[in-house]
Tab-separated table of C-alpha atoms in Angstrom:
chain	number	residue	atom	x	y	z
A	1	UNK	CA	151.997	69.063	174.697
A	2	UNK	CA	151.915	71.259	171.509
A	3	UNK	CA	152.000	75.495	171.982
A	4	UNK	CA	148.655	76.349	170.036
A	5	UNK	CA	149.025	77.738	166.316
A	6	UNK	CA	149.321	81.744	166.216
A	7	UNK	CA	147.140	83.615	164.698
A	8	UNK	CA	149.262	83.705	161.363
A	9	UNK	CA	148.969	80.443	161.398
A	10	UNK	CA	145.285	79.974	161.998
A	11	UNK	CA	144.187	82.366	158.954
A	12	UNK	CA	147.469	80.574	156.206
A	13	UNK	CA	145.727	77.564	157.685
A	14	UNK	CA	142.027	78.694	156.872
A	15	UNK	CA	143.573	80.018	153.134
A	16	UNK	CA	144.608	76.918	152.281
A	17	UNK	CA	141.243	75.628	153.783
A	18	UNK	CA	139.194	78.005	151.307
A	19	UNK	CA	141.595	77.665	148.737
A	20	UNK	CA	140.775	73.788	148.672
A	21	UNK	CA	136.718	74.819	148.850
A	22	UNK	CA	137.224	76.736	145.731
A	23	UNK	CA	138.713	74.004	144.281
A	24	UNK	CA	136.182	71.424	144.777
A	25	UNK	CA	133.305	73.302	145.173
A	26	UNK	CA	133.464	76.790	143.177
A	27	UNK	CA	131.397	75.517	140.108
A	28	UNK	CA	128.659	73.725	142.158
A	29	UNK	CA	128.114	76.721	143.791
A	30	UNK	CA	128.342	79.604	141.115
A	31	UNK	CA	125.085	77.872	139.255
A	32	UNK	CA	126.192	78.957	135.329
A	33	UNK	CA	129.348	77.588	135.632
A	34	UNK	CA	127.734	73.936	136.409
A	35	UNK	CA	125.044	75.223	134.024
A	36	UNK	CA	128.060	75.812	131.356
A	37	UNK	CA	129.771	71.930	132.616
A	38	UNK	CA	133.271	74.465	133.481
A	39	UNK	CA	135.257	72.180	135.643
A	40	UNK	CA	137.880	73.709	138.346
A	41	UNK	CA	141.374	71.909	137.756
A	42	UNK	CA	143.604	73.765	139.881
A	43	UNK	CA	144.069	76.683	142.637
A	44	UNK	CA	147.094	78.185	143.768
A	45	UNK	CA	147.410	81.084	145.921
A	46	UNK	CA	146.476	83.984	143.273
A	47	UNK	CA	145.823	82.093	139.940
A	48	UNK	CA	143.454	79.165	139.057
A	49	UNK	CA	143.457	77.139	135.941
A	50	UNK	CA	139.530	76.489	135.017
A	51	UNK	CA	138.255	74.229	131.670
A	52	UNK	CA	134.884	74.523	129.642
A	53	UNK	CA	134.175	70.945	127.382
A	54	UNK	CA	133.912	71.621	123.994
A	55	UNK	CA	129.816	71.541	122.934
A	56	UNK	CA	128.206	71.389	120.289
A	57	UNK	CA	126.172	74.304	121.891
A	58	UNK	CA	128.980	76.085	122.050
A	59	UNK	CA	129.138	76.825	118.964
A	60	UNK	CA	129.277	80.528	117.188
A	61	UNK	CA	130.067	80.162	113.364
A	62	UNK	CA	128.950	76.798	111.993
A	63	UNK	CA	130.339	77.306	108.782
A	64	UNK	CA	134.200	77.428	109.522
A	65	UNK	CA	133.096	74.902	113.358
A	66	UNK	CA	134.230	77.510	116.192
A	67	UNK	CA	133.323	78.305	119.404
A	68	UNK	CA	131.659	80.990	120.349
A	69	UNK	CA	133.473	84.131	122.126
A	70	UNK	CA	130.380	84.535	124.351
A	71	UNK	CA	131.012	81.687	126.251
A	72	UNK	CA	134.757	81.776	126.127
A	73	UNK	CA	134.019	85.333	127.809
A	74	UNK	CA	131.964	83.612	130.383
A	75	UNK	CA	134.557	81.303	131.400
A	76	UNK	CA	136.725	83.618	131.484
A	77	UNK	CA	134.585	85.821	133.817
A	78	UNK	CA	134.651	82.323	136.308
A	79	UNK	CA	138.212	81.838	136.322
A	80	UNK	CA	139.193	85.689	137.333
A	81	UNK	CA	136.602	85.668	140.318
A	82	UNK	CA	137.690	82.389	140.791
A	83	UNK	CA	141.637	83.662	141.187
A	84	UNK	CA	140.493	86.439	143.111
A	85	UNK	CA	138.899	84.408	146.047
A	86	UNK	CA	142.097	82.317	145.905
A	87	UNK	CA	144.186	85.878	146.583
A	88	UNK	CA	141.821	86.646	149.451
A	89	UNK	CA	141.530	83.445	151.191
A	90	UNK	CA	138.220	83.753	152.262
A	91	UNK	CA	135.059	84.402	151.497
A	92	UNK	CA	133.984	87.804	150.167
A	93	UNK	CA	131.762	89.012	148.083
A	94	UNK	CA	133.260	90.454	144.779
A	95	UNK	CA	132.170	91.817	141.452
A	96	UNK	CA	133.665	92.700	138.074
A	97	UNK	CA	134.027	95.748	137.159
A	98	UNK	CA	135.247	95.218	133.777
A	99	UNK	CA	136.504	92.785	131.716
A	100	UNK	CA	138.382	93.645	128.277
A	101	UNK	CA	139.157	90.213	126.101
A	102	UNK	CA	141.349	90.578	123.160
A	103	UNK	CA	141.019	87.885	120.537
A	104	UNK	CA	143.833	86.352	119.085
A	105	UNK	CA	142.492	83.719	116.876
A	106	UNK	CA	139.415	81.677	116.569
A	107	UNK	CA	138.955	78.480	119.003
A	108	UNK	CA	137.756	75.412	116.868
A	109	UNK	CA	135.360	72.721	117.828
A	110	UNK	CA	137.140	69.914	119.107
A	111	UNK	CA	139.171	70.424	121.576
A	112	UNK	CA	138.104	71.414	125.727
A	113	UNK	CA	139.149	75.151	126.203
A	114	UNK	CA	141.677	75.977	129.642
A	115	UNK	CA	141.905	79.322	131.152
A	116	UNK	CA	144.720	79.829	133.620
A	117	UNK	CA	143.665	83.369	135.296
A	118	UNK	CA	145.934	85.180	137.924
A	119	UNK	CA	144.905	87.903	140.819
A	120	UNK	CA	147.638	90.120	140.406
A	121	UNK	CA	147.742	92.513	142.732
A	122	UNK	CA	145.089	92.752	145.832
A	123	UNK	CA	144.213	96.250	146.706
A	124	UNK	CA	142.210	97.407	149.711
A	125	UNK	CA	139.167	98.035	147.529
A	126	UNK	CA	139.911	96.713	143.899
A	127	UNK	CA	141.689	93.373	142.149
A	128	UNK	CA	142.874	93.645	138.762
A	129	UNK	CA	143.245	89.662	137.257
A	130	UNK	CA	145.106	89.063	134.000
A	131	UNK	CA	143.685	85.725	131.970
A	132	UNK	CA	144.873	83.515	129.114
A	133	UNK	CA	142.806	80.571	127.407
A	134	UNK	CA	144.052	78.119	125.100
A	135	UNK	CA	142.726	74.950	123.424
A	136	UNK	CA	143.707	71.387	124.846
A	137	UNK	CA	147.747	71.331	125.554
A	138	UNK	CA	148.418	74.324	123.126
A	139	UNK	CA	149.800	76.586	125.640
A	140	UNK	CA	151.784	78.309	124.033
A	141	UNK	CA	149.095	79.733	121.231
A	142	UNK	CA	146.717	81.276	123.085
A	143	UNK	CA	143.187	81.407	121.751
A	144	UNK	CA	142.693	85.160	123.981
A	145	UNK	CA	143.937	87.108	126.117
A	146	UNK	CA	142.088	89.053	128.843
A	147	UNK	CA	142.211	91.640	132.051
A	148	UNK	CA	139.596	92.452	134.339
A	149	UNK	CA	139.492	94.547	137.353
A	150	UNK	CA	136.987	93.435	140.143
A	151	UNK	CA	135.275	95.252	143.391
A	152	UNK	CA	135.560	93.498	146.818
A	153	UNK	CA	132.450	94.416	149.095
A	154	UNK	CA	132.603	96.443	151.906
A	155	UNK	CA	130.213	94.942	153.767
A	156	UNK	CA	131.076	92.033	156.310
A	157	UNK	CA	128.410	89.451	156.313
A	158	UNK	CA	128.723	86.813	154.157
A	159	UNK	CA	126.393	88.073	151.805
A	160	UNK	CA	127.102	85.726	148.475
A	161	UNK	CA	130.227	84.896	146.717
A	162	UNK	CA	130.272	81.735	148.355
B	1	UNK	CA	132.285	78.972	101.702
B	2	UNK	CA	129.446	76.767	102.583
B	3	UNK	CA	126.737	77.519	100.206
B	4	UNK	CA	124.004	76.858	101.755
B	5	UNK	CA	125.031	77.381	105.157
B	6	UNK	CA	125.422	81.350	103.730
B	7	UNK	CA	121.968	81.278	101.634
B	8	UNK	CA	120.332	79.717	105.114
B	9	UNK	CA	121.571	83.274	106.846
B	10	UNK	CA	120.088	85.510	103.877
B	11	UNK	CA	116.817	84.210	104.273
B	12	UNK	CA	117.065	84.219	108.098
B	13	UNK	CA	117.833	87.929	107.220
B	14	UNK	CA	115.260	88.125	104.753
B	15	UNK	CA	112.735	87.049	107.571
B	16	UNK	CA	113.041	89.471	109.694
B	17	UNK	CA	113.819	92.261	107.480
B	18	UNK	CA	110.108	91.248	105.970
B	19	UNK	CA	108.028	89.761	108.697
B	20	UNK	CA	110.441	90.987	111.682
B	21	UNK	CA	110.780	87.042	113.166
B	22	UNK	CA	114.579	86.945	113.475
B	23	UNK	CA	114.476	83.080	115.337
B	24	UNK	CA	115.512	81.490	111.822
B	25	UNK	CA	118.890	83.960	112.672
B	26	UNK	CA	119.089	83.050	116.235
B	27	UNK	CA	118.849	78.926	115.181
B	28	UNK	CA	121.530	79.693	112.229
B	29	UNK	CA	124.254	80.668	116.134
B	30	UNK	CA	124.209	77.587	118.710
B	31	UNK	CA	125.113	79.848	121.265
B	32	UNK	CA	122.510	82.306	120.850
B	33	UNK	CA	120.523	79.986	120.560
B	34	UNK	CA	121.472	77.664	124.151
B	35	UNK	CA	121.191	80.961	125.974
B	36	UNK	CA	117.551	81.066	125.228
B	37	UNK	CA	117.852	84.979	123.588
B	38	UNK	CA	115.191	86.116	120.898
B	39	UNK	CA	114.986	89.314	119.424
B	40	UNK	CA	111.725	91.906	118.926
B	41	UNK	CA	111.566	95.147	116.490
B	42	UNK	CA	111.407	98.211	118.313
B	43	UNK	CA	108.708	101.854	117.032
B	44	UNK	CA	111.909	102.993	114.840
B	45	UNK	CA	112.914	99.284	113.156
B	46	UNK	CA	115.458	98.625	115.778
B	47	UNK	CA	116.113	95.011	116.765
B	48	UNK	CA	115.988	94.508	120.683
B	49	UNK	CA	117.262	91.989	121.919
B	50	UNK	CA	116.166	89.699	125.129
B	51	UNK	CA	117.459	87.224	127.361
B	52	UNK	CA	114.797	85.291	129.688
B	53	UNK	CA	115.463	84.974	132.821
B	54	UNK	CA	116.398	80.966	134.315
B	55	UNK	CA	117.429	79.897	137.017
B	56	UNK	CA	120.945	78.436	135.368
B	57	UNK	CA	122.278	81.781	134.489
B	58	UNK	CA	123.005	82.591	138.055
B	59	UNK	CA	125.816	83.268	139.209
B	60	UNK	CA	125.395	84.288	142.972
B	61	UNK	CA	122.693	82.154	144.101
B	62	UNK	CA	122.254	84.280	147.623
B	63	UNK	CA	121.357	87.936	145.966
B	64	UNK	CA	120.509	86.523	143.412
B	65	UNK	CA	122.131	87.904	140.289
B	66	UNK	CA	123.186	86.998	137.467
B	67	UNK	CA	126.650	85.278	135.834
B	68	UNK	CA	129.375	88.102	134.819
B	69	UNK	CA	129.613	85.553	131.741
B	70	UNK	CA	126.122	85.906	131.074
B	71	UNK	CA	125.608	89.614	130.761
B	72	UNK	CA	129.234	89.586	128.750
B	73	UNK	CA	127.872	86.373	126.655
B	74	UNK	CA	124.410	88.010	125.847
B	75	UNK	CA	125.885	91.783	125.265
B	76	UNK	CA	128.487	89.920	122.354
B	77	UNK	CA	125.907	88.034	121.033
B	78	UNK	CA	123.408	90.825	120.474
B	79	UNK	CA	126.537	92.612	118.869
B	80	UNK	CA	126.886	89.710	116.520
B	81	UNK	CA	123.382	89.731	115.618
B	82	UNK	CA	122.984	93.265	115.524
B	83	UNK	CA	125.245	93.774	113.305
B	84	UNK	CA	124.314	90.955	110.561
B	85	UNK	CA	120.718	92.226	111.065
B	86	UNK	CA	121.684	95.992	109.700
B	87	UNK	CA	124.610	94.834	107.236
B	88	UNK	CA	124.292	92.941	104.928
B	89	UNK	CA	127.516	90.857	106.389
B	90	UNK	CA	128.131	86.980	104.074
B	91	UNK	CA	128.837	85.541	106.793
B	92	UNK	CA	129.419	85.592	110.814
B	93	UNK	CA	131.706	88.833	110.890
B	94	UNK	CA	135.012	87.891	113.199
B	95	UNK	CA	135.741	89.539	116.610
B	96	UNK	CA	139.133	91.588	117.525
B	97	UNK	CA	138.635	92.249	120.994
B	98	UNK	CA	135.280	92.926	123.169
B	99	UNK	CA	134.912	95.273	126.606
B	100	UNK	CA	132.243	95.488	128.885
B	101	UNK	CA	131.917	97.679	132.480
B	102	UNK	CA	129.613	96.616	134.302
B	103	UNK	CA	127.606	99.560	135.897
B	104	UNK	CA	124.951	97.109	137.994
B	105	UNK	CA	124.022	94.474	139.348
B	106	UNK	CA	122.173	92.748	136.993
B	107	UNK	CA	119.152	90.951	138.967
B	108	UNK	CA	117.506	87.813	138.683
B	109	UNK	CA	116.132	88.285	135.938
B	110	UNK	CA	115.128	89.009	132.278
B	111	UNK	CA	117.981	90.927	130.182
B	112	UNK	CA	117.747	93.501	127.796
B	113	UNK	CA	120.294	94.771	124.723
B	114	UNK	CA	120.268	97.988	122.127
B	115	UNK	CA	123.260	97.979	119.888
B	116	UNK	CA	124.716	100.908	117.810
B	117	UNK	CA	127.146	100.433	114.985
B	118	UNK	CA	129.132	103.668	116.732
B	119	UNK	CA	132.077	102.910	113.353
B	120	UNK	CA	131.370	101.327	109.611
B	121	UNK	CA	134.757	100.821	108.410
B	122	UNK	CA	135.613	98.871	105.012
B	123	UNK	CA	137.377	96.185	107.169
B	124	UNK	CA	136.408	96.945	110.762
B	125	UNK	CA	132.943	97.762	112.481
B	126	UNK	CA	132.987	99.335	115.783
B	127	UNK	CA	129.040	98.296	117.925
B	128	UNK	CA	128.424	99.663	121.153
B	129	UNK	CA	125.537	97.521	123.132
B	130	UNK	CA	123.947	98.844	126.150
B	131	UNK	CA	122.441	95.534	128.544
B	132	UNK	CA	119.196	97.264	129.847
B	133	UNK	CA	116.735	95.470	133.276
B	134	UNK	CA	113.385	97.024	133.335
B	135	UNK	CA	111.865	95.372	136.816
B	136	UNK	CA	108.453	96.870	136.056
B	137	UNK	CA	108.562	98.967	139.818
B	138	UNK	CA	109.720	102.241	138.596
B	139	UNK	CA	109.584	104.104	135.068
B	140	UNK	CA	113.445	103.764	134.586
B	141	UNK	CA	115.071	101.809	132.983
B	142	UNK	CA	118.252	100.358	134.754
B	143	UNK	CA	121.748	100.447	132.273
B	144	UNK	CA	123.287	97.401	133.788
B	145	UNK	CA	126.489	97.114	131.854
B	146	UNK	CA	128.249	99.177	128.695
B	147	UNK	CA	129.986	97.209	125.804
B	148	UNK	CA	131.328	96.679	123.253
B	149	UNK	CA	132.893	94.863	120.260
B	150	UNK	CA	135.589	95.523	117.150
B	151	UNK	CA	134.500	92.811	113.986
B	152	UNK	CA	136.349	92.268	111.185
B	153	UNK	CA	134.388	92.853	107.974
B	154	UNK	CA	133.841	90.557	105.353
B	155	UNK	CA	135.959	90.360	102.335
B	156	UNK	CA	136.513	88.581	99.164
B	157	UNK	CA	139.067	86.438	98.627
B	158	UNK	CA	141.662	88.319	96.411
């Protein structure tokens, strides 16, 4: 006969299950992410990796075949939100408080965009996130760097985010 | 420089200035066209940016609320288009950075934006964006977000 799992073990299991849910369903549940064709490639305890496919409709500068910064910001906001969810480890409504993006170099048409976001501090009501974006396998030459703060809802009912 | 594309940009700007029709300019930027953005002219002649609501702009489906990336992407498009309309930039300006403060949750409804060029130097311009929702019920229009963006202005090759 096995001993019943401790509450800590149960909540760790629930957090793992929630991260699996983020990996498999996040994009379907956030409609705009699905519309842009984003995917979640990896979810860790405080870090996620998301991908945005390179599509002609995401071009911002036709003359130089550059992707629009606005769509990069959408990827960053989505990945940052997902990272906060991964760190919390259970469904909770969150909202972006602010977001700042530095565009380090232009994103050229032809390769998918990847964003890795890390929730590096989770306080009682605020989560702090940093993120980096690159193209294809060029992980060492980032296109954008971002920092964001999210506010966590105090509502006990699950009124939205997953 | 691609002469045909730059001539198209000049023509699009001329169309806006003479008739208030900015559809050619929006069509010039594929992502702006994909978002479904359009531009009207305020009483004082300033451009007003509009993003009609559609289902695929939703982030949180239970509230429902617009995706934060939609508000941000719309603000970035508005700032860029504003600069192209009010200045004579010969090409799409490069972006240095972008910052946005979300003041209120954006309802599942149309967005509007108004921009001002707060700084115009030789090399850099700073544009402020106010993103607004007007639910039609109250007189007060709600400011959803305030954003700002730095651009590098075009300079001819030395």
